[in-house]
Coordinates of C-alpha atoms in Angstrom, one line a residue:
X1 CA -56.0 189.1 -180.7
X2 CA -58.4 187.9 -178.3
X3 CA -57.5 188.4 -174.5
X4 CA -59.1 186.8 -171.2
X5 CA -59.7 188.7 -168.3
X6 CA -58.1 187.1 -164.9
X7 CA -60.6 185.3 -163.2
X8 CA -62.4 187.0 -160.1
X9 CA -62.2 185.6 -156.7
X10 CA -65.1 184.9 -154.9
X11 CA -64.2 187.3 -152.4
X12 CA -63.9 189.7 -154.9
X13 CA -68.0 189.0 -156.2
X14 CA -69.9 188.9 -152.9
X15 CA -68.5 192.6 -151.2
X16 CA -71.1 192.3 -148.4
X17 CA -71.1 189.0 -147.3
X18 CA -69.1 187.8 -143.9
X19 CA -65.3 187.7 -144.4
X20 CA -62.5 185.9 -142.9
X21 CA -60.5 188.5 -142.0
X22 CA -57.9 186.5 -141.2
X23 CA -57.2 185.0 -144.3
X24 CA -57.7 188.1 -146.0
X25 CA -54.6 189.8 -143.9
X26 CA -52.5 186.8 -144.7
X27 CA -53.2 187.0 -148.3
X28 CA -51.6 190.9 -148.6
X29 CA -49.1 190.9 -151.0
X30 CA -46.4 193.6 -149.9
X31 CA -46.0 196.3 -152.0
X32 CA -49.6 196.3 -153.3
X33 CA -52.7 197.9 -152.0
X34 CA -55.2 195.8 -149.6
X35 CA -58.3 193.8 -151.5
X36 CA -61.2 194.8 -152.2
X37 CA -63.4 193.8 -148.7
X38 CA -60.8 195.5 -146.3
X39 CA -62.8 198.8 -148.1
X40 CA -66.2 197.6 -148.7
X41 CA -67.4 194.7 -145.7
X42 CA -69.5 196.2 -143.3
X43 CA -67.6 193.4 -140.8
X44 CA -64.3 194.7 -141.7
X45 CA -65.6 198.1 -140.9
X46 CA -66.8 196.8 -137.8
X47 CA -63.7 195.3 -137.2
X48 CA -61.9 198.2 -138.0
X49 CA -63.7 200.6 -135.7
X50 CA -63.4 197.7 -132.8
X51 CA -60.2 196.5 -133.1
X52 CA -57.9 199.1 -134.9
X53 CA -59.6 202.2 -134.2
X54 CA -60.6 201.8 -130.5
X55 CA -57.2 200.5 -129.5
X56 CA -55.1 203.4 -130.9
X57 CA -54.7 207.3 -130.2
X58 CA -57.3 209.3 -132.0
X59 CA -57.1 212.7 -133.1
X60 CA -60.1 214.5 -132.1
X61 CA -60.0 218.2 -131.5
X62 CA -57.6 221.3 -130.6
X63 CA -58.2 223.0 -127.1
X64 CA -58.6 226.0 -128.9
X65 CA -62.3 224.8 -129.9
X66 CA -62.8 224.3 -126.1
X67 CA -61.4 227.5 -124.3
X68 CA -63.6 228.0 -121.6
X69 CA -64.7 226.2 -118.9
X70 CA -67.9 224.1 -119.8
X71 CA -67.2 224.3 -123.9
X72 CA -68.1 220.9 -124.9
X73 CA -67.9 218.3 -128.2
X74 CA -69.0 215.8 -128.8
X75 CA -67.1 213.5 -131.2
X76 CA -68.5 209.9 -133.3
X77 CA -66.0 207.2 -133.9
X78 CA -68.4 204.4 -135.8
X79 CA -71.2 203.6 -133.3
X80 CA -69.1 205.7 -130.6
X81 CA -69.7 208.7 -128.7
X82 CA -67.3 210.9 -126.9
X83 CA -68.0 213.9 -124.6
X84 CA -64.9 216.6 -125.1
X85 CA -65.5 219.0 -122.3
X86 CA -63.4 221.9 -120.1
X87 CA -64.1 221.4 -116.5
X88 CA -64.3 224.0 -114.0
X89 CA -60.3 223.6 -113.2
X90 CA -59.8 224.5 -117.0
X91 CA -58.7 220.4 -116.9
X92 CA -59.9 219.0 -120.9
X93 CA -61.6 215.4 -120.2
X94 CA -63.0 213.2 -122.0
X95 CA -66.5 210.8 -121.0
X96 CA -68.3 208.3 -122.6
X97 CA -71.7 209.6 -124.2
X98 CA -73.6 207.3 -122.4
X99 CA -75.9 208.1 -119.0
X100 CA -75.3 205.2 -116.2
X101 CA -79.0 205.3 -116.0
X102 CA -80.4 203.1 -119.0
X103 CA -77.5 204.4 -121.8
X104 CA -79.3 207.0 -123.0
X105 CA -77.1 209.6 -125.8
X106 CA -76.7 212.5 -123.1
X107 CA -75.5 215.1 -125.6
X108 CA -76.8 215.1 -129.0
X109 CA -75.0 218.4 -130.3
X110 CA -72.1 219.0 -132.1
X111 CA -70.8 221.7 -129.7
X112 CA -71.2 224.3 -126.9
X113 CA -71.1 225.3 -123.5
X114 CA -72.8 223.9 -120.5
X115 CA -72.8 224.5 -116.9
X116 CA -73.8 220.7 -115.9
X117 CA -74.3 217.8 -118.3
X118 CA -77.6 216.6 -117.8
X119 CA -79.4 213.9 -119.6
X120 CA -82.4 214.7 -121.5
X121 CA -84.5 211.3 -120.6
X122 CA -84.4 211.4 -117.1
X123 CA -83.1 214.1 -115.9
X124 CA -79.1 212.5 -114.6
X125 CA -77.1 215.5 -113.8
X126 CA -73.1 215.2 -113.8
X127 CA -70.4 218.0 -113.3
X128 CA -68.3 218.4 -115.7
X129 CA -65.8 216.4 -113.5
X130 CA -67.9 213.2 -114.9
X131 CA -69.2 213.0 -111.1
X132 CA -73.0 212.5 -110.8
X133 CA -74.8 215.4 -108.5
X134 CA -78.1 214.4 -109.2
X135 CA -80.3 211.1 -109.7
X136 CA -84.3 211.5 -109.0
X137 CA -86.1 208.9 -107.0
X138 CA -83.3 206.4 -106.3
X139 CA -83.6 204.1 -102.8
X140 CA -82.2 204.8 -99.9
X141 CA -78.2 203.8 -100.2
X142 CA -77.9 204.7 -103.8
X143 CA -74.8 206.0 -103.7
X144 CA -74.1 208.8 -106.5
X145 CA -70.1 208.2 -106.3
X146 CA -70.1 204.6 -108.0
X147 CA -72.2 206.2 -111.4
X148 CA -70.8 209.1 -112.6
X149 CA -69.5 209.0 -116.7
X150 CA -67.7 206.3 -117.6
X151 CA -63.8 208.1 -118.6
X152 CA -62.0 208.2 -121.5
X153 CA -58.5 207.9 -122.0
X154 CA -57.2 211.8 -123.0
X155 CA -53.8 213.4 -124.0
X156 CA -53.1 217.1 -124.9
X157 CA -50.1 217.4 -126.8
X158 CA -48.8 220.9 -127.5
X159 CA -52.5 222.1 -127.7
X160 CA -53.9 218.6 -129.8
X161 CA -56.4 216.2 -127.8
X162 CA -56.3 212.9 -128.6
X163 CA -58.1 210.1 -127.0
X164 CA -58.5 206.2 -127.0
X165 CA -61.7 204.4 -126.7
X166 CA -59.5 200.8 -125.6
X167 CA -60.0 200.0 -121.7
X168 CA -55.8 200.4 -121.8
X169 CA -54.4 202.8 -123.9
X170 CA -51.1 202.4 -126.3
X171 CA -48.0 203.4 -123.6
X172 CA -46.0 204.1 -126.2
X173 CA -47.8 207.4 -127.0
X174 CA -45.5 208.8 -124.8
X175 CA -42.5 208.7 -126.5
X176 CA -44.3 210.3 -129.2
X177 CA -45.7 213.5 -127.4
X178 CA -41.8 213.6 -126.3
X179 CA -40.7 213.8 -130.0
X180 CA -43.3 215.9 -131.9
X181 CA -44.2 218.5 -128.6
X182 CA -40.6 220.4 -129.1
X183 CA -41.7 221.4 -132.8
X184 CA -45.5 222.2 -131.8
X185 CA -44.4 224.6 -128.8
X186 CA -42.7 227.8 -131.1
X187 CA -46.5 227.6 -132.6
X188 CA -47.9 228.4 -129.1
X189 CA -51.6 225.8 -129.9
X190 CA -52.5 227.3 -126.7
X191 CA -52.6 231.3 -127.7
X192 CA -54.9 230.4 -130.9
X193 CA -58.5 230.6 -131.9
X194 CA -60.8 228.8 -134.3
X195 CA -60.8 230.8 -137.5
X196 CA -62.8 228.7 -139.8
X197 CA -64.0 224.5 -139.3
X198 CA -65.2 222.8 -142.4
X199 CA -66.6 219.3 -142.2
X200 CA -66.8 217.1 -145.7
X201 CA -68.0 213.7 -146.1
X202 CA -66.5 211.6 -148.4
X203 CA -67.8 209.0 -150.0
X204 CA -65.0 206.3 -149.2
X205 CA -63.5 204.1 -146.9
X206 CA -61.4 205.9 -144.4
X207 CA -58.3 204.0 -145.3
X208 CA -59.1 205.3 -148.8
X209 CA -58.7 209.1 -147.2
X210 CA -55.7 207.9 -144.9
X211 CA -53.8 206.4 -148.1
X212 CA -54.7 209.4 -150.6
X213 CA -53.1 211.9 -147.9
X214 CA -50.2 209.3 -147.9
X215 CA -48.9 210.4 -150.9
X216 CA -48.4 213.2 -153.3
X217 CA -48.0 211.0 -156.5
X218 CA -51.1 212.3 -158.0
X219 CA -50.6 216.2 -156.4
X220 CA -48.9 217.1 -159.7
X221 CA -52.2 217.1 -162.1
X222 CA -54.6 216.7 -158.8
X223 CA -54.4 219.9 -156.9
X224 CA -53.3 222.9 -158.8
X225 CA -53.6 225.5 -155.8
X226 CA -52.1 223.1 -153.3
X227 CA -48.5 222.8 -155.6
X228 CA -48.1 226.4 -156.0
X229 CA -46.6 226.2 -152.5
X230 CA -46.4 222.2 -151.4
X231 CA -43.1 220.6 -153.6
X232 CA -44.6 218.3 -156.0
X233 CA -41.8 216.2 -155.5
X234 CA -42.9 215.0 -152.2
X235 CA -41.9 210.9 -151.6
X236 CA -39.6 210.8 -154.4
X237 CA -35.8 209.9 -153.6
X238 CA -33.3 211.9 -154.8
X239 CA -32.2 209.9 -157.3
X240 CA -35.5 209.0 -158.9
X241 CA -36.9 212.5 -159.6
X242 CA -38.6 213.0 -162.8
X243 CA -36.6 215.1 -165.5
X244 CA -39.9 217.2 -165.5
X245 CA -39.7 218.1 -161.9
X246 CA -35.8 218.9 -161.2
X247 CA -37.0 222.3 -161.5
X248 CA -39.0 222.3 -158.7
X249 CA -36.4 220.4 -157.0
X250 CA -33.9 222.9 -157.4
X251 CA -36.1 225.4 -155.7
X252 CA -37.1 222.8 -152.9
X253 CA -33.0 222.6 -152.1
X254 CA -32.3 226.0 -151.9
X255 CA -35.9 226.8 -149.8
X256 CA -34.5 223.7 -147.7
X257 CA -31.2 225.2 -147.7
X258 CA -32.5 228.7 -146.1
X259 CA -35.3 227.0 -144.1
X260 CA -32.7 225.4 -142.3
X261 CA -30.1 227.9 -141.5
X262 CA -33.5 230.0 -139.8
X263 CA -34.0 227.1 -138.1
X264 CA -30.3 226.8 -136.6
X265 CA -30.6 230.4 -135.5
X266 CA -33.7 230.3 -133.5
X267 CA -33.1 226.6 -131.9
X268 CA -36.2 225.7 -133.5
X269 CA -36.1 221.5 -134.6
X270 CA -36.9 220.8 -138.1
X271 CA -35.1 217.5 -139.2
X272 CA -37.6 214.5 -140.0
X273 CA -38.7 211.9 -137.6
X274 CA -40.4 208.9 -138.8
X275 CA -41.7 206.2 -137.5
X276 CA -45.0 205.1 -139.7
X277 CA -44.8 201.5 -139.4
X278 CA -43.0 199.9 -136.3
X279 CA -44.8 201.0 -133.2
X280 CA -48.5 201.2 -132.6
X281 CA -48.6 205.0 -132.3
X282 CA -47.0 205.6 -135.8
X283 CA -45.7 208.9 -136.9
X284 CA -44.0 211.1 -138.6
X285 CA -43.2 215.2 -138.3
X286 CA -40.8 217.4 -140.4
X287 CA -40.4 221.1 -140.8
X288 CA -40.3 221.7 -144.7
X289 CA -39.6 224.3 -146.8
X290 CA -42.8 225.9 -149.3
X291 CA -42.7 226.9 -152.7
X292 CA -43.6 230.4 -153.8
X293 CA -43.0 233.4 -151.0
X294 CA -42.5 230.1 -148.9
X295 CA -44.7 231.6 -146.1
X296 CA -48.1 230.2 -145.9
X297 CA -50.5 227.8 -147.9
X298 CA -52.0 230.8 -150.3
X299 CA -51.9 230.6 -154.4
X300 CA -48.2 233.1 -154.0
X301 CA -47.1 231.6 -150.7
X302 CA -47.6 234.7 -148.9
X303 CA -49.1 235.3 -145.1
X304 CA -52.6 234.3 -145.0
X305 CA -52.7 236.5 -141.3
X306 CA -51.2 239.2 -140.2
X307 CA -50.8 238.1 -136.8
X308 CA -47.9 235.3 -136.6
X309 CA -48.6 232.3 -134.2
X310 CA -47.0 232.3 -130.8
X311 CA -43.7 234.8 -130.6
X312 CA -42.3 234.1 -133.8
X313 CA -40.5 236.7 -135.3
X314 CA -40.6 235.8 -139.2
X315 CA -43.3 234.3 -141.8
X316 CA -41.1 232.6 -143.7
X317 CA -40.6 229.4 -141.8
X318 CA -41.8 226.7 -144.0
X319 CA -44.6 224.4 -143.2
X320 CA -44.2 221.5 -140.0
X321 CA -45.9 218.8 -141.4
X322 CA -47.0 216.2 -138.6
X323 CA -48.6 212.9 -139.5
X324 CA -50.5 210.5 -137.1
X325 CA -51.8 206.9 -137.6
X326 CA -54.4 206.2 -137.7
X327 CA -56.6 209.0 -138.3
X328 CA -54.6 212.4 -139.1
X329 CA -52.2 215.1 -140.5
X330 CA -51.7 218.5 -139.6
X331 CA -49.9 221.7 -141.2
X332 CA -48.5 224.1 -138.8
X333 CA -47.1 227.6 -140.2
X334 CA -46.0 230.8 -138.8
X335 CA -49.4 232.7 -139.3
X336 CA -51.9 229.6 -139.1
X337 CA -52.3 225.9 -138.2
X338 CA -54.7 223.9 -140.1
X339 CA -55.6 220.4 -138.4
X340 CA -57.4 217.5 -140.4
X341 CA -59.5 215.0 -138.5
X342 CA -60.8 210.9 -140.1
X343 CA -64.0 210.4 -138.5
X344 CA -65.0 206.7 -139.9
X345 CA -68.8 206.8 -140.2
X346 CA -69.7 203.4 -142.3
X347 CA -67.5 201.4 -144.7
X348 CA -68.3 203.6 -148.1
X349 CA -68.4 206.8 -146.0
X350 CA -65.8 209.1 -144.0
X351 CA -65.8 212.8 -142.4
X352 CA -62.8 214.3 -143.0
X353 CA -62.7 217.4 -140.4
X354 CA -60.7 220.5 -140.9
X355 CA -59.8 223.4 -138.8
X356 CA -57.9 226.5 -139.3
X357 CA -56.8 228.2 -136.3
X358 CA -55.4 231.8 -135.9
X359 CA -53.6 233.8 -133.2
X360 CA -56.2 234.5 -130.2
X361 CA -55.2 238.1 -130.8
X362 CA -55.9 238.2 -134.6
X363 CA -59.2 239.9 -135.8
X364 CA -61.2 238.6 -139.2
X365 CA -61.1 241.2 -141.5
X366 CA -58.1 243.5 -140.0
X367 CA -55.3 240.4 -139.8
X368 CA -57.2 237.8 -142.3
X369 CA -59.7 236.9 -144.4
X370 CA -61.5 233.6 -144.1
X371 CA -62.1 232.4 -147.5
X372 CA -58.5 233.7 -148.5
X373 CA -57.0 231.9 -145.3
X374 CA -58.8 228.9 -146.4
X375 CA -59.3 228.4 -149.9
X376 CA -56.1 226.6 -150.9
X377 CA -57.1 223.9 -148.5
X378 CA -60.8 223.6 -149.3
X379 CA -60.2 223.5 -153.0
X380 CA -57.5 220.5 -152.2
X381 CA -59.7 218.9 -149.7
X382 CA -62.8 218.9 -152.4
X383 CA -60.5 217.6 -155.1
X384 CA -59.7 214.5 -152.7
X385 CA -63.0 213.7 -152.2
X386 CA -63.6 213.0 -155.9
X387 CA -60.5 211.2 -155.8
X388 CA -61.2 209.2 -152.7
X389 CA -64.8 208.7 -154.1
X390 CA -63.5 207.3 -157.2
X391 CA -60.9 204.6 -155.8
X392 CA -63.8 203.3 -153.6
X393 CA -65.9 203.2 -156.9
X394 CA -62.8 201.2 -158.4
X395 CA -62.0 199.0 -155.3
X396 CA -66.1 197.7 -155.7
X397 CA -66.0 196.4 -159.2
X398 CA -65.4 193.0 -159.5
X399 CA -62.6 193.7 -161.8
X400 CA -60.2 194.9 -159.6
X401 CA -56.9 193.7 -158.8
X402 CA -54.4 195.3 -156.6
X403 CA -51.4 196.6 -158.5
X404 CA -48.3 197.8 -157.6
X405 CA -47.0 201.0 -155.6
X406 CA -44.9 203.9 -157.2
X407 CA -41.6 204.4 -155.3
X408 CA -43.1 207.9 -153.8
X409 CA -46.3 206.1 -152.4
X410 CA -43.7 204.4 -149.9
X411 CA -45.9 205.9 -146.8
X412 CA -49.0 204.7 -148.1
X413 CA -47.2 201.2 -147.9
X414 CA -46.1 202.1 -144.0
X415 CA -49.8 203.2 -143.5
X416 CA -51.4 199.6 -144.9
X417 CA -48.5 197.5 -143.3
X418 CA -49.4 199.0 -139.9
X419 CA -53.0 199.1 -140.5
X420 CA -52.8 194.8 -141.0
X421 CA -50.3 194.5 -137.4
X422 CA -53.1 196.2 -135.9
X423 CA -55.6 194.0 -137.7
X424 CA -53.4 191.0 -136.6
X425 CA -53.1 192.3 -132.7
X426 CA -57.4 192.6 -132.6
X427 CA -57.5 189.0 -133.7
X428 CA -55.0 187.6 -131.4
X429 CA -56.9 189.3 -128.8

């Protein structure tokens, strides 16, 4: 029998010519993935980084990674720059990397510690207020007060930073850090340390990273160190879990059950909140049970350190799960946090940033070992990137269609719906 192929779209043929966004968002069919150019068009990507990106609370960095005064990052979001920096009140800010001389990039490395931030061109000199102290051979008048770094909207939540490049920032972030800061606090973000920070590009469209960490419909035969602890049945309502995996259900219920009666006793919160799709700073965060000892991300679920987070007084307190649109997740345990950071770099290309963090008390080699602390998470991040590589390989072929979502991808569905309101809000604007 002889079959015809469906007949491509010109949309579908020309991946870097100039798209009409617009039409593209109204063409979405729910309940399927986005087409093609939302992964691929350098002006979607552009649109992306202007309109979705800059207007919404970013994930960038723990304070741990900027304890003392003067530690500095510096942080890319497409053709931005951000200066993270402690200032001499201990205060975290956030500038612009940008001199108000001629725009010159002021800091060009990745981290470290600075008494003043000077510029390297011509010599501008700010505190680490943002004020400018020093400005050679300027006329008489020039007054330093009207040019010091141009501010960036910053929010610590229970130890997170987060910042938004927009000129007015999302007020609803608010009601979030409300929500999600009563779980963080028994983890005490503030009494940690940087144990291990691994960055990985991937070679994908960062809504291709946000969507595969969506969903754990492909964890099952995707990431055999990850579901030794992490319930494959993850997404799936209770009445549509596979005969294969009621097992692992069973365990997940009584975990669940036990999870929650420690959680009763110590006033910690645990039930889930979400809110992916409705409000412009989406989320969602749940205290869950694990699999195996249920203590930690290892291959038996035990204690990956020694030294518990904070003041808690037992390892086996499942894993709070937090998720943030548009750019990260996090996994908070008793002994260790792990934070994961979307960096957008072009359209094909993404950093995905990760960072373990410790007690501040704990010591390498007495209360953990790196590679064991991290390896369940590295092998899992690696195994993503081929994935994430793959669908943006798939996505670029002329022959592709969206097709349907699984019941259990339901978040991925949250993640694109919001993804096109914010689309929508950048093009009303």
């Amino acid at each position: 029998m002889t079959t015809t192929a469906p007949s491509t779209r010109p949309d579908q043929v020309d991946r870097i010519s100039q798209v009409d966004l617009a039409a593209l968002v109204a063409r979405r069919e729910p309940g399927r993935p986005l087409e093609s150019p939302f992964y691929t068009s350098p002006d979607v990507f552009a649109a992306d980084v202007a309109g979705v990106l800059a207007h919404t609370w970013l994930f960038v960095a723990t304070e741990a990674e900027l304890r003392e005064p003067g530690d500095f990052l510096t942080v890319e979001v497409g053709t931005w720059s951000v200066i993270l920096v402690r200032d001499d009140d201990e205060v975290v800010r956030a500038f612009h990397n940008v001199c108000r001389h001629r725009g010159a990039r002021i800091l060009a490395e990745r981290a470290g510690s600075v008494g003043n931030i000077v510029c390297g061109y011509h010599r501008w000199t700010y505190a680490a207020d943002g004020s400018l102290l020093h400005a050679g051979d300027q006329p008489a008048g020039f007054d330093k007060s009207c040019f010091g770094l141009r501010p960036v909207h910053l929010r610590v939540v229970a130890g997170l930073v987060f910042v938004c490049l927009a000129p007015e920032a999302p007020a609803d972030f608010e009601e979030v850090a409300a929500v999600v800061a009563p779980y963080l606090l028994p983890h005490q973000l503030h009494r940690t340390k940087v144990a291990a920070q691994v960055d990985l590009v991937e070679e994908a469209n960062w809504k291709l990273v946000m969507e595969n960490n969506r969903e754990c419909y492909h964890c099952e035969g995707g990431h055999p160190e990850l579901i030794c602890t992490f319930f494959p049945t993850y997404g799936y309502a209770e009445d549509a879990i596979p005969a294969r995996l009621r097992p692992a259900h069973e365990r997940y219920l009584r975990a669940e059950a036990e999870l929650e009666r420690a959680c009763e006793e110590r006033g910690m919160p645990y039930r889930a909140v979400e809110d992916l799709q409705d409000r412009v700073s989406a989320f969602r965060v749940q205290r869950e049970a694990l699999d195996g000892a249920g203590e930690s991300y290892t291959l038996d679920g035990r204690s990956a350190s020694g030294r518990l987070l904070g003041d808690l007084d037992s390892p086996r307190l499942g894993r709070l799960s937090l998720h943030t649109q548009p750019n990260a997740w996090f996994h908070f345990l008793a002994d260790h946090a792990v934070t994961f950071s979307v960096l957008p770099l072009s359209a094909e290309r993404t950093l995905v940033r990760t960072t373990w963090l410790v007690h501040e008390d704990a010591e390498e080699g007495v209360d953990y070992d790196v590679d064991h602390l991290t390896h369940v998470w590295r092998e899992t991040n690696e195994q993503d990137s081929v994935f994430c590589a793959r669908a943006q390989q798939g996505v670029s072929s002329p022959a592709y269609l969206p097709g349907p979502y699984a019941a259990s991808e339901y978040q991925v569905d949250a993640f694109t719906t919001w993804y096109l309101d914010r689309v929508k809000e950048h093009l009303a604007r």
